[in-house]
Amino acid sequence: MKRNLIATLVGMMVCGAFSAHAAGVTDAMIANDAKAPNNVLSWGMGTQGQRFSPLTQINTQTVGKLVPAWSFSFGGEKQRGQESQPLIYNGKMFVTGSYSRIYAVDMKTGTKLWKYEHRLPDGIMPCCDVVNRGAALYDNLVIFGTLDAQLIALDQDTGKIVWKEKVDDYAAGYSMSAAPLIANGLLLTGVSGGEFGVVGRVEARNPRTGQLVWSRPMIEGHMGYKYDKDGKATENGVTGTVNKSWPGDLWKTGGGATWLGGTYDPTTKLAYFGTGNPAPWNSHLRPGDNLYSASTVALDVDTGKIKWSYQTTPHDGWDYDGVNEFVTFDMDGKRMGGKADRNGFFYVIDAKDGKLENAFPFVKKITWASGIDLKTGRPNYIESGRPGDPTKGEEGKKGATVFAAPAFLGAKNQMPMAYSPQTKLFYVPANEWGMDIWNEPVSYKKGGAFLGAGFTIHPLNEDYIGAMRAIDPKTGKIVWEVKNGAPLWGGVMTTAGGLVFYGTPEGFLKAVDAKTGKELWKFQTGSGVVAPPVTWKDGDTQYVAVTSGWGGAVPLWGGEVAKKVNFLEQGGSVWVFKLSSK
Ligand code: CA
């Protein structure tokens, strides 16, 4: 009897320990995320970032019956932009909020399970609102970056801190807003702060402990390192070339912030990170291409070495950050990557070697280049489109003002696009706007804005700024578009049910036909949607979720456009939908 009891207890303990471990998120699960619709384990609904779901219960025929299942408020007095993509695992939703908050919510009922609210110091310097775009899951951990440039790993069940690492100095302008990426067993992160002269980099860590494995700065001149198990830089792990394409000392504060994080393709074993503007914005201070700013950089995840890079805006003079997500897909039997750049051009690039395959405009007005030379891969600059040199002094201390399109907030910004292998189209949330921009003298001061430029953003059209566009990567044709009054700032999701979901600052989550753009359903969430939707299936039921809460860069930096949309109200909640049983 007694022996039986002990045996049972031991059995329970072993079983308990085993099941707790077996329930953790594995590398195999993350690699299969895009195809396994019961979970959403990564930003991008799969590390490739296609944001395509194979689910079909909610489809063009049934979507009209989509109704709210529950809504959860982030609470408190802190609202502002909610750009977070929720993750779904083990019956829980993990969703981040503004001001470095994260919540675990019961996936079926919307009941709060725990909340972690990061204590932020005074003096954080997020350039573009106090946003966070989401977390990463690994084993029993949920990991996210904070506005004071720390990484926090919490226990998925309790919300207790398991490890915490300082990534960099927030007082120098570093912050973190992107969702971390898990690639081949490593935790990959970037940094934000390109408007303060930080140096962008990609870091790989052990996701279980937070220990650094390698680090690769994105501004050439700085060295990258591999680290041993004691955290010491190893001699043979050094990468980089001093001063490459950066004459003088400006590379020391050269920008290239990796603020939107990256994607990973398990077939190429490469992680793709976009890099932001070279610093300062005033391009006359830094002759040359300014590697690797405003680029897509493909990194070998084992070594941190740069396998290839492609610079979308060499010698950027308009803050056309090249951070936008590189989404890999199959085209004519080859693995390609698509990227809708802030500079107005859509690029199709060989994911293995970085060779440019196609490049075409996805907005109607582009003033800085007349096109992209497919042979050399370089833009054909329109020299008069570059704001003038302040040392030439046409306007006192200011350089000559030019009108430039797109505006620096971009033909597309942080809001991720989607790709459907079913329609073979990209769905791109684009914006049509321009700016007056001029250069000014500037010198670097730690923690100060490092721009050397002034600007005012203007709408280009009376009736719309945003345009949801279906784009054929082979032909460069816009197959359909849906115009939107306010600039689009949320992401996109597409499904095998023939649908495209996206949100608007006016508060709607919309579902349109993936083939035609015809609106089939919409729901008013109560505040602006500036985040990407997700979908998953639990038992027999398909769910759709999106966070709601107007904010982000537009109200802060948008000039005339910000005035035009200042009627929009803030918020902070996540909505979940399913089909009505009636
Ligand atoms: Ca920037």
Coordinates of C-alpha atoms and ligand atoms in Angstrom, one line a residue:
M1 CA 0.0 0.0 0.0
K2 CA 2.6 2.5 1.1
R3 CA 5.0 1.4 -1.6
N4 CA 2.2 1.9 -4.1
L5 CA 1.5 5.4 -2.9
I6 CA 5.2 6.3 -3.1
A7 CA 5.4 4.8 -6.6
T8 CA 2.3 6.8 -7.6
L9 CA 3.8 10.0 -6.1
V10 CA 7.1 9.4 -7.9
G11 CA 5.2 8.7 -11.0
M12 CA 3.3 11.9 -10.7
M13 CA 6.4 13.9 -10.1
V14 CA 8.3 12.4 -13.0
C15 CA 5.2 12.8 -15.2
G16 CA 4.7 16.4 -14.0
A17 CA 8.3 17.3 -14.7
F18 CA 8.1 15.6 -18.0
S19 CA 4.9 17.2 -19.1
A20 CA 6.0 20.6 -18.0
H21 CA 9.1 20.2 -20.1
A22 CA 7.3 18.6 -23.1
A23 CA 4.8 21.5 -23.1
G24 CA 7.6 24.0 -23.9
V25 CA 8.0 25.6 -27.3
T26 CA 10.7 23.8 -29.3
D27 CA 12.8 24.8 -32.3
A28 CA 10.9 22.2 -34.4
M29 CA 7.6 23.9 -33.5
I30 CA 8.9 27.3 -34.4
A31 CA 10.2 26.0 -37.7
N32 CA 6.7 24.6 -38.4
D33 CA 4.8 27.6 -37.0
A34 CA 3.4 28.8 -40.4
K35 CA 1.9 25.4 -41.1
A36 CA 0.5 24.5 -37.6
P37 CA -2.6 26.6 -37.2
N38 CA -3.3 25.8 -33.5
N39 CA -0.6 28.2 -32.3
V40 CA 0.9 31.5 -33.2
L41 CA 4.5 31.2 -32.0
S42 CA 6.3 34.0 -33.8
W43 CA 6.0 37.5 -35.0
G44 CA 5.0 37.1 -38.7
M45 CA 3.0 33.9 -38.1
G46 CA 6.1 31.9 -38.9
T47 CA 9.6 33.2 -39.0
Q48 CA 9.5 33.8 -42.7
G49 CA 6.9 36.6 -42.0
Q50 CA 4.4 35.6 -44.7
R51 CA 1.4 36.1 -42.3
F52 CA -0.5 33.5 -44.3
S53 CA -2.7 31.0 -42.4
P54 CA -3.9 27.7 -44.0
L55 CA -7.2 28.0 -42.1
T56 CA -10.4 28.1 -44.1
Q57 CA -13.4 28.0 -41.6
I58 CA -13.5 31.8 -41.8
N59 CA -13.7 32.4 -45.6
T60 CA -15.2 34.7 -48.2
Q61 CA -18.6 32.9 -47.7
T62 CA -18.6 32.9 -43.9
V63 CA -16.7 36.0 -42.8
G64 CA -20.0 38.0 -42.7
K65 CA -20.8 36.0 -39.5
L66 CA -17.7 37.0 -37.7
V67 CA -18.6 38.4 -34.2
P68 CA -16.6 39.3 -31.1
A69 CA -15.7 36.4 -28.7
W70 CA -14.1 38.7 -26.1
S71 CA -12.1 41.9 -25.6
F72 CA -9.4 42.6 -23.1
S73 CA -8.4 46.0 -21.9
F74 CA -4.7 46.8 -21.2
G75 CA -6.1 49.0 -18.3
G76 CA -4.3 51.7 -16.4
E77 CA -3.9 55.3 -17.6
K78 CA -1.3 54.3 -20.2
Q79 CA -2.6 54.2 -23.7
R80 CA -0.8 55.5 -26.8
G81 CA 0.1 53.3 -29.8
Q82 CA -0.6 49.5 -29.5
E83 CA 1.4 47.9 -32.3
S84 CA 1.6 44.5 -30.8
Q85 CA 1.0 41.2 -32.6
P86 CA -0.4 38.6 -30.1
L87 CA 1.1 35.1 -29.7
I88 CA -1.0 32.1 -29.0
Y89 CA 0.2 29.0 -27.2
N90 CA -1.0 26.4 -24.7
G91 CA -4.4 28.0 -24.2
K92 CA -2.9 31.4 -23.5
M93 CA -2.5 34.6 -25.5
F94 CA 0.7 36.6 -24.8
V95 CA 0.2 40.2 -25.9
T96 CA 2.4 43.3 -25.2
G97 CA 1.1 46.8 -24.6
S98 CA 2.5 50.3 -24.8
Y99 CA 5.0 51.3 -22.1
S100 CA 6.7 47.9 -22.0
R101 CA 3.8 45.9 -20.6
I102 CA 2.9 42.3 -21.3
Y103 CA -0.2 40.3 -20.5
A104 CA -1.1 36.6 -20.5
V105 CA -4.8 36.1 -21.2
D106 CA -6.9 32.9 -21.2
M107 CA -7.3 32.3 -24.9
K108 CA -10.9 31.0 -24.6
T109 CA -12.4 33.5 -22.1
G110 CA -10.3 36.6 -22.3
T111 CA -9.6 36.4 -18.5
K112 CA -6.3 37.9 -17.4
L113 CA -3.8 35.3 -16.1
W114 CA -1.0 37.6 -15.2
K115 CA 0.6 41.0 -16.2
Y116 CA 4.2 42.2 -16.1
E117 CA 4.7 45.9 -16.1
H118 CA 8.3 46.9 -16.7
R119 CA 9.5 49.7 -14.4
L120 CA 10.7 52.3 -16.9
P121 CA 13.3 55.0 -15.8
D122 CA 12.7 58.7 -16.5
G123 CA 14.6 59.7 -19.6
I124 CA 13.8 56.9 -22.0
M125 CA 14.0 58.1 -25.6
P126 CA 11.7 56.2 -27.9
C127 CA 11.7 58.2 -31.2
C128 CA 8.3 57.1 -32.3
D129 CA 5.9 56.5 -29.4
V130 CA 6.1 54.1 -26.5
V131 CA 5.2 51.1 -28.6
N132 CA 6.0 47.4 -28.5
R133 CA 5.4 45.0 -31.4
G134 CA 5.3 41.7 -29.6
A135 CA 7.2 38.9 -27.8
A136 CA 8.9 35.6 -28.7
L137 CA 8.2 32.2 -27.2
Y138 CA 10.8 29.6 -26.4
D139 CA 10.5 26.6 -24.1
N140 CA 8.5 27.8 -21.2
L141 CA 9.6 31.4 -21.6
V142 CA 8.0 34.5 -23.2
I143 CA 10.7 37.1 -24.1
F144 CA 10.3 40.8 -25.0
G145 CA 12.4 44.0 -25.3
T146 CA 11.7 47.1 -23.3
L147 CA 11.9 50.9 -24.0
D148 CA 15.0 51.1 -21.8
A149 CA 16.8 48.6 -24.0
Q150 CA 16.5 45.5 -21.8
L151 CA 15.4 42.0 -22.6
I152 CA 13.1 40.3 -20.2
A153 CA 12.3 36.6 -20.1
L154 CA 9.2 35.6 -18.1
D155 CA 7.8 32.2 -17.2
Q156 CA 4.8 31.6 -19.4
D157 CA 2.7 30.2 -16.5
T158 CA 3.5 32.7 -13.8
G159 CA 4.8 35.9 -15.4
K160 CA 7.8 35.8 -13.1
I161 CA 11.2 36.9 -14.4
V162 CA 13.5 34.1 -15.3
W163 CA 16.3 36.2 -16.8
K164 CA 16.9 39.8 -17.7
E165 CA 19.7 41.4 -19.7
K166 CA 20.6 45.0 -20.3
V167 CA 21.2 45.4 -24.1
D168 CA 22.5 49.0 -24.1
D169 CA 22.3 52.5 -22.6
Y170 CA 18.9 54.1 -22.9
A171 CA 20.5 57.5 -22.0
A172 CA 22.4 57.3 -25.3
G173 CA 19.1 56.8 -27.1
Y174 CA 18.9 53.0 -27.3
S175 CA 15.5 51.4 -26.9
M176 CA 13.7 48.2 -28.0
S177 CA 10.3 48.0 -29.6
A178 CA 10.5 45.0 -32.0
A179 CA 9.5 41.4 -31.3
P180 CA 12.6 39.2 -30.8
L181 CA 13.1 36.4 -33.4
I182 CA 14.0 32.8 -32.6
A183 CA 16.2 31.4 -35.4
N184 CA 17.8 27.9 -35.2
G185 CA 17.8 27.9 -31.4
L186 CA 19.1 31.4 -31.0
L187 CA 17.3 34.6 -29.8
L188 CA 18.0 37.4 -32.4
T189 CA 17.3 41.0 -31.6
G190 CA 18.0 44.5 -32.9
V191 CA 18.0 47.9 -31.4
S192 CA 16.1 51.1 -31.9
G193 CA 17.5 54.7 -31.7
G194 CA 18.6 55.8 -35.2
E195 CA 17.5 59.4 -34.6
F196 CA 20.0 59.6 -31.7
G197 CA 23.2 58.4 -33.4
V198 CA 23.1 54.9 -31.9
V199 CA 24.8 52.1 -33.8
G200 CA 22.4 49.4 -35.0
R201 CA 23.4 45.8 -34.5
V202 CA 22.0 42.3 -34.5
E203 CA 22.7 40.1 -31.4
A204 CA 22.2 36.4 -30.9
R205 CA 21.7 35.0 -27.4
N206 CA 20.9 31.7 -25.8
P207 CA 17.1 32.1 -25.3
R208 CA 17.2 30.0 -22.1
T209 CA 19.7 32.1 -20.3
G210 CA 20.1 35.4 -22.2
Q211 CA 23.8 34.8 -22.6
L212 CA 25.4 36.5 -25.7
V213 CA 26.5 34.2 -28.5
W214 CA 27.5 36.8 -31.1
S215 CA 27.0 40.4 -32.0
R216 CA 27.3 42.1 -35.5
P217 CA 27.1 45.9 -35.8
M218 CA 25.4 47.2 -38.9
I219 CA 27.6 50.2 -39.3
E220 CA 30.8 49.2 -40.9
G221 CA 33.8 50.4 -39.0
H222 CA 32.5 48.7 -35.8
M223 CA 33.6 45.2 -35.1
G224 CA 31.4 42.1 -34.6
Y225 CA 32.3 39.4 -32.1
K226 CA 31.6 35.8 -31.1
Y227 CA 31.5 35.1 -27.4
D228 CA 32.5 32.0 -25.6
K229 CA 30.6 30.3 -22.8
D230 CA 32.1 32.7 -20.2
G231 CA 30.9 35.7 -22.2
K232 CA 34.4 36.6 -23.5
A233 CA 34.9 37.7 -27.1
T234 CA 36.8 35.0 -29.0
E235 CA 39.7 35.9 -31.3
N236 CA 38.5 34.1 -34.4
G237 CA 35.0 35.5 -34.2
V238 CA 35.8 39.0 -35.3
T239 CA 34.0 40.4 -38.4
G240 CA 33.9 43.8 -40.0
T241 CA 36.2 46.3 -41.9
V242 CA 37.2 49.6 -40.3
N243 CA 35.9 52.7 -42.1
K244 CA 34.3 51.0 -45.0
S245 CA 32.3 53.6 -47.0
W246 CA 32.5 55.9 -44.0
P247 CA 35.2 58.5 -44.5
G248 CA 35.9 60.5 -41.3
D249 CA 34.5 59.6 -37.9
L250 CA 30.8 59.6 -38.5
W251 CA 30.6 55.8 -38.5
K252 CA 31.1 56.0 -34.8
T253 CA 27.6 57.4 -34.4
G254 CA 26.3 56.1 -37.7
G255 CA 22.8 54.9 -37.1
G256 CA 21.6 51.8 -39.0
A257 CA 19.2 50.9 -36.3
T258 CA 17.7 47.4 -36.6
W259 CA 14.5 48.6 -35.0
L260 CA 12.0 46.4 -36.6
G261 CA 13.7 43.1 -35.9
G262 CA 14.1 40.4 -38.5
T263 CA 12.8 37.3 -40.3
Y264 CA 14.4 33.9 -40.7
D265 CA 14.2 31.3 -43.5
P266 CA 15.0 27.8 -42.3
T267 CA 15.8 26.7 -45.9
T268 CA 18.6 29.4 -46.4
K269 CA 19.5 29.4 -42.7
L270 CA 19.8 33.1 -43.0
A271 CA 18.3 35.8 -40.8
Y272 CA 17.2 39.0 -42.6
F273 CA 17.4 42.2 -40.8
G274 CA 16.6 45.7 -42.2
T275 CA 18.7 48.6 -41.1
G276 CA 17.6 52.2 -40.6
N277 CA 18.9 55.6 -41.7
P278 CA 22.5 56.5 -41.5
A279 CA 23.0 59.2 -38.9
P280 CA 22.6 62.2 -39.1
W281 CA 19.9 62.7 -41.7
N282 CA 21.9 65.5 -43.3
S283 CA 23.6 63.4 -46.0
H284 CA 26.2 66.1 -47.0
L285 CA 28.1 65.4 -43.8
R286 CA 28.8 61.7 -44.8
P287 CA 29.9 61.1 -48.4
G288 CA 29.7 57.5 -49.7
D289 CA 27.2 54.7 -49.5
N290 CA 27.3 54.5 -45.6
L291 CA 27.3 50.7 -45.3
Y292 CA 25.2 48.9 -44.0
S293 CA 22.6 51.6 -43.4
A294 CA 19.2 51.5 -45.2
S295 CA 19.8 47.9 -46.3
T296 CA 18.6 44.4 -46.0
V297 CA 21.4 42.4 -44.3
A298 CA 21.4 38.5 -44.5
L299 CA 23.2 37.0 -41.5
D300 CA 24.5 33.4 -41.1
V301 CA 22.8 32.6 -37.8
D302 CA 25.6 30.2 -36.6
T303 CA 28.4 32.7 -37.0
G304 CA 26.8 36.2 -37.1
K305 CA 28.7 36.8 -40.4
I306 CA 27.1 38.9 -43.1
K307 CA 26.4 36.5 -46.0
W308 CA 25.1 39.3 -48.3
S309 CA 23.6 42.8 -48.1
Y310 CA 21.5 44.9 -50.4
Q311 CA 21.3 48.6 -49.9
T312 CA 17.9 50.0 -51.0
T313 CA 18.9 53.7 -50.4
P314 CA 22.7 54.2 -50.6
H315 CA 23.7 57.5 -49.1
D316 CA 20.2 58.1 -47.7
G317 CA 19.2 61.7 -47.4
W318 CA 15.5 61.4 -46.5
D319 CA 15.3 59.0 -43.5
Y320 CA 14.2 56.2 -45.8
D321 CA 15.1 53.6 -43.2
G322 CA 15.5 50.2 -44.9
V323 CA 14.1 48.3 -41.9
N324 CA 11.1 46.9 -43.5
E325 CA 10.6 43.1 -43.2
F326 CA 12.1 40.8 -45.8
V327 CA 9.5 38.1 -46.5
T328 CA 10.8 35.0 -48.2
F329 CA 8.6 33.1 -50.7
D330 CA 8.8 30.8 -53.7
M331 CA 8.8 32.3 -57.2
D332 CA 9.4 30.2 -60.3
G333 CA 11.0 27.5 -58.1
K334 CA 13.5 29.9 -56.5
R335 CA 13.5 31.2 -52.9
M336 CA 13.0 34.9 -53.1
G337 CA 12.5 37.7 -50.6
G338 CA 10.0 40.5 -51.0
K339 CA 10.5 43.9 -49.4
A340 CA 8.3 47.0 -49.6
D341 CA 10.8 49.7 -48.7
R342 CA 10.1 53.0 -47.1
N343 CA 11.7 54.7 -50.2
G344 CA 8.6 53.7 -52.3
F345 CA 10.1 50.8 -54.3
F346 CA 9.2 47.1 -53.9
Y347 CA 12.2 44.8 -54.2
V348 CA 12.4 41.1 -55.1
I349 CA 15.7 39.7 -54.1
D350 CA 17.2 36.2 -54.3
A351 CA 17.1 35.0 -50.6
K352 CA 20.2 32.9 -51.0
D353 CA 22.7 35.3 -52.5
G354 CA 21.1 38.8 -52.5
K355 CA 20.9 39.2 -56.2
L356 CA 18.3 41.7 -57.3
E357 CA 15.6 40.1 -59.4
N358 CA 13.0 42.9 -59.7
A359 CA 12.3 46.4 -58.4
F360 CA 9.3 48.6 -59.1
P361 CA 7.4 51.4 -57.4
F362 CA 4.4 50.6 -55.2
V363 CA 3.4 54.2 -54.6
K364 CA 2.4 56.7 -57.2
K365 CA 4.8 59.6 -56.5
I366 CA 8.6 59.1 -56.0
T367 CA 10.8 62.1 -56.3
W368 CA 14.3 60.9 -55.2
A369 CA 15.0 58.3 -57.9
S370 CA 13.5 57.6 -61.3
G371 CA 13.9 53.8 -60.9
I372 CA 16.2 51.0 -59.9
D373 CA 18.8 49.7 -62.3
L374 CA 18.3 46.0 -62.3
K375 CA 21.8 45.3 -63.6
T376 CA 23.7 47.3 -60.9
G377 CA 21.0 47.2 -58.3
R378 CA 21.5 50.9 -57.7
P379 CA 18.9 53.6 -57.8
N380 CA 18.9 56.2 -60.6
Y381 CA 19.0 59.3 -58.5
I382 CA 17.2 62.5 -59.3
E383 CA 19.9 64.9 -57.9
S384 CA 17.5 67.8 -57.5
G385 CA 15.5 65.5 -55.2
R386 CA 18.1 65.7 -52.4
P387 CA 17.7 68.4 -49.8
G388 CA 20.5 71.0 -50.1
D389 CA 23.8 71.3 -48.3
P390 CA 23.6 73.9 -45.4
T391 CA 27.3 74.8 -45.9
K392 CA 26.2 76.1 -49.4
G393 CA 23.9 78.5 -47.4
E394 CA 21.2 79.3 -49.9
E395 CA 18.7 79.9 -47.1
G396 CA 20.9 81.4 -44.3
K397 CA 22.1 78.4 -42.2
K398 CA 19.6 76.1 -43.8
G399 CA 20.3 74.2 -47.0
A400 CA 17.8 74.4 -49.9
T401 CA 14.4 72.9 -49.1
V402 CA 13.1 70.3 -51.5
F403 CA 9.7 68.6 -51.8
A404 CA 10.3 64.9 -51.5
A405 CA 8.0 61.9 -51.8
P406 CA 7.5 59.5 -50.2
A407 CA 7.6 61.4 -46.8
F408 CA 10.1 60.0 -44.4
L409 CA 7.3 58.1 -42.6
G410 CA 7.5 56.0 -45.7
A411 CA 5.6 54.4 -48.5
K412 CA 5.4 51.7 -45.9
N413 CA 6.5 51.8 -42.3
Q414 CA 6.5 49.3 -39.4
M415 CA 3.2 47.7 -40.4
P416 CA 4.0 44.3 -41.8
M417 CA 2.7 43.1 -45.2
A418 CA 1.5 39.6 -46.0
Y419 CA 2.1 37.1 -48.8
S420 CA -0.4 34.5 -50.0
P421 CA 1.0 31.4 -51.7
Q422 CA -2.6 30.9 -52.9
T423 CA -2.9 34.1 -54.9
K424 CA 0.9 34.6 -55.2
L425 CA 0.3 38.3 -54.3
F426 CA 1.8 40.5 -51.6
Y427 CA -0.7 42.6 -49.6
V428 CA 1.0 45.9 -48.8
P429 CA -0.3 48.7 -46.5
A430 CA 1.0 51.7 -48.4
N431 CA 0.8 55.4 -47.8
E432 CA 0.8 58.3 -50.3
W433 CA 2.4 61.4 -48.8
G434 CA 5.3 63.8 -49.3
M435 CA 7.3 66.3 -47.3
D436 CA 9.2 69.5 -47.4
I437 CA 12.7 68.7 -46.1
W438 CA 15.8 70.8 -45.5
N439 CA 19.2 70.2 -43.9
E440 CA 20.8 72.0 -41.0
P441 CA 24.2 71.9 -39.3
V442 CA 24.4 69.4 -36.5
S443 CA 26.9 67.7 -34.2
Y444 CA 26.6 64.6 -32.1
K445 CA 25.7 65.0 -28.5
K446 CA 24.9 61.8 -26.4
G447 CA 21.2 61.5 -25.9
G448 CA 20.3 64.4 -28.3
A449 CA 18.4 64.1 -31.5
F450 CA 21.0 63.7 -34.3
L451 CA 19.2 64.7 -37.5
G452 CA 20.5 67.9 -39.0
A453 CA 17.2 68.2 -40.8
G454 CA 13.8 69.8 -40.6
F455 CA 10.6 68.7 -42.3
T456 CA 6.8 69.0 -42.7
I457 CA 4.7 66.1 -44.0
H458 CA 1.8 66.8 -46.3
P459 CA -0.9 64.6 -47.8
L460 CA -0.7 64.2 -51.6
N461 CA -4.4 63.6 -52.3
E462 CA -7.6 65.2 -50.9
D463 CA -9.4 61.9 -50.3
Y464 CA -6.9 59.4 -49.1
I465 CA -3.4 58.8 -47.7
G466 CA -3.5 55.0 -47.0
A467 CA -3.9 52.4 -49.7
M468 CA -4.1 48.7 -49.1
R469 CA -2.5 47.2 -52.3
A470 CA -2.3 43.7 -53.7
I471 CA 1.0 43.5 -55.6
D472 CA 2.2 40.9 -58.1
P473 CA 6.0 40.5 -57.4
K474 CA 6.6 39.1 -60.9
T475 CA 5.0 41.9 -62.9
G476 CA 5.2 44.7 -60.4
K477 CA 1.5 45.4 -61.1
I478 CA -0.9 46.6 -58.5
V479 CA -3.8 44.1 -58.9
W480 CA -6.2 46.0 -56.7
E481 CA -6.2 48.7 -54.0
V482 CA -8.5 49.9 -51.3
K483 CA -8.0 53.6 -50.4
N484 CA -8.1 54.8 -46.8
G485 CA -8.6 58.3 -45.4
A486 CA -6.0 58.1 -42.7
P487 CA -2.5 56.6 -43.3
L488 CA -2.5 52.9 -42.8
W489 CA -0.3 51.9 -39.8
G490 CA -1.5 48.3 -38.9
G491 CA -0.2 45.1 -40.5
V492 CA -1.9 42.6 -42.7
M493 CA -2.8 38.9 -42.6
T494 CA -4.0 36.7 -45.4
T495 CA -5.7 33.2 -45.2
A496 CA -6.4 30.2 -47.3
G497 CA -10.1 31.2 -46.8
G498 CA -9.4 33.7 -49.6
L499 CA -9.3 36.7 -47.2
V500 CA -7.1 39.6 -46.4
F501 CA -7.4 41.2 -42.9
Y502 CA -6.1 44.6 -41.9
G503 CA -6.9 47.4 -39.5
T504 CA -7.3 51.2 -40.0
P505 CA -6.6 54.2 -37.7
E506 CA -10.3 54.9 -38.0
G507 CA -10.8 51.9 -35.8
F508 CA -12.0 49.2 -38.1
L509 CA -10.7 45.7 -38.5
K510 CA -11.6 44.8 -42.1
A511 CA -11.7 41.6 -44.1
V512 CA -11.6 41.9 -47.9
D513 CA -11.5 39.4 -50.8
A514 CA -7.8 38.4 -51.4
K515 CA -8.5 38.3 -55.2
T516 CA -10.5 41.5 -55.7
G517 CA -10.1 43.7 -52.6
K518 CA -13.9 43.7 -52.2
E519 CA -14.9 44.5 -48.6
L520 CA -16.7 41.6 -47.0
W521 CA -16.7 42.5 -43.3
K522 CA -15.7 45.2 -40.8
F523 CA -15.8 45.8 -37.1
Q524 CA -15.3 49.0 -35.1
T525 CA -12.7 48.3 -32.3
G526 CA -13.1 51.6 -30.5
S527 CA -9.7 53.0 -31.2
G528 CA -7.3 53.0 -34.2
V529 CA -5.8 49.7 -35.3
V530 CA -2.0 50.0 -35.8
A531 CA -1.1 46.3 -35.3
P532 CA -1.2 43.2 -37.4
P533 CA -4.0 40.6 -36.9
V534 CA -3.5 36.9 -36.3
T535 CA -5.6 33.8 -36.6
W536 CA -5.5 30.3 -35.1
K537 CA -7.7 27.3 -34.4
D538 CA -8.7 25.9 -31.1
G539 CA -10.6 22.6 -31.3
D540 CA -13.2 23.2 -34.0
T541 CA -13.2 27.0 -33.8
Q542 CA -11.1 29.5 -35.8
Y543 CA -10.3 32.7 -34.1
V544 CA -9.0 36.1 -35.3
A545 CA -7.4 38.6 -33.0
V546 CA -6.0 42.2 -33.3
T547 CA -4.9 44.8 -30.8
S548 CA -6.5 48.3 -30.9
G549 CA -5.0 51.6 -29.8
W550 CA -4.2 54.6 -32.0
G551 CA -0.7 56.0 -31.8
G552 CA 2.7 55.4 -33.2
A553 CA 4.8 57.8 -35.3
V554 CA 2.0 59.5 -37.2
P555 CA 0.5 61.7 -34.4
L556 CA 4.1 62.6 -33.3
W557 CA 5.8 63.3 -36.6
G558 CA 3.1 63.6 -39.1
G559 CA 3.0 67.4 -39.6
E560 CA -0.1 68.3 -41.7
V561 CA -1.2 64.7 -41.7
A562 CA -1.1 64.5 -37.9
K563 CA -3.5 67.6 -37.9
K564 CA -5.7 65.9 -40.3
V565 CA -6.2 62.8 -38.1
N566 CA -6.1 64.5 -34.7
F567 CA -9.8 63.5 -34.1
L568 CA -8.7 59.9 -33.6
E569 CA -8.9 58.7 -30.0
Q570 CA -6.3 56.6 -28.1
G571 CA -7.1 53.2 -26.6
G572 CA -5.5 49.9 -25.4
S573 CA -7.2 46.6 -25.9
V574 CA -7.1 43.3 -27.8
W575 CA -10.2 41.9 -29.6
V576 CA -10.9 38.3 -30.5
F577 CA -13.5 37.1 -33.0
K578 CA -15.1 33.9 -34.1
L579 CA -18.0 32.9 -36.3
S580 CA -21.4 33.3 -34.8
S581 CA -23.1 29.9 -34.2
K582 CA -26.4 31.3 -35.5
Ligands
CA1 CA 14.9 56.7 -39.0

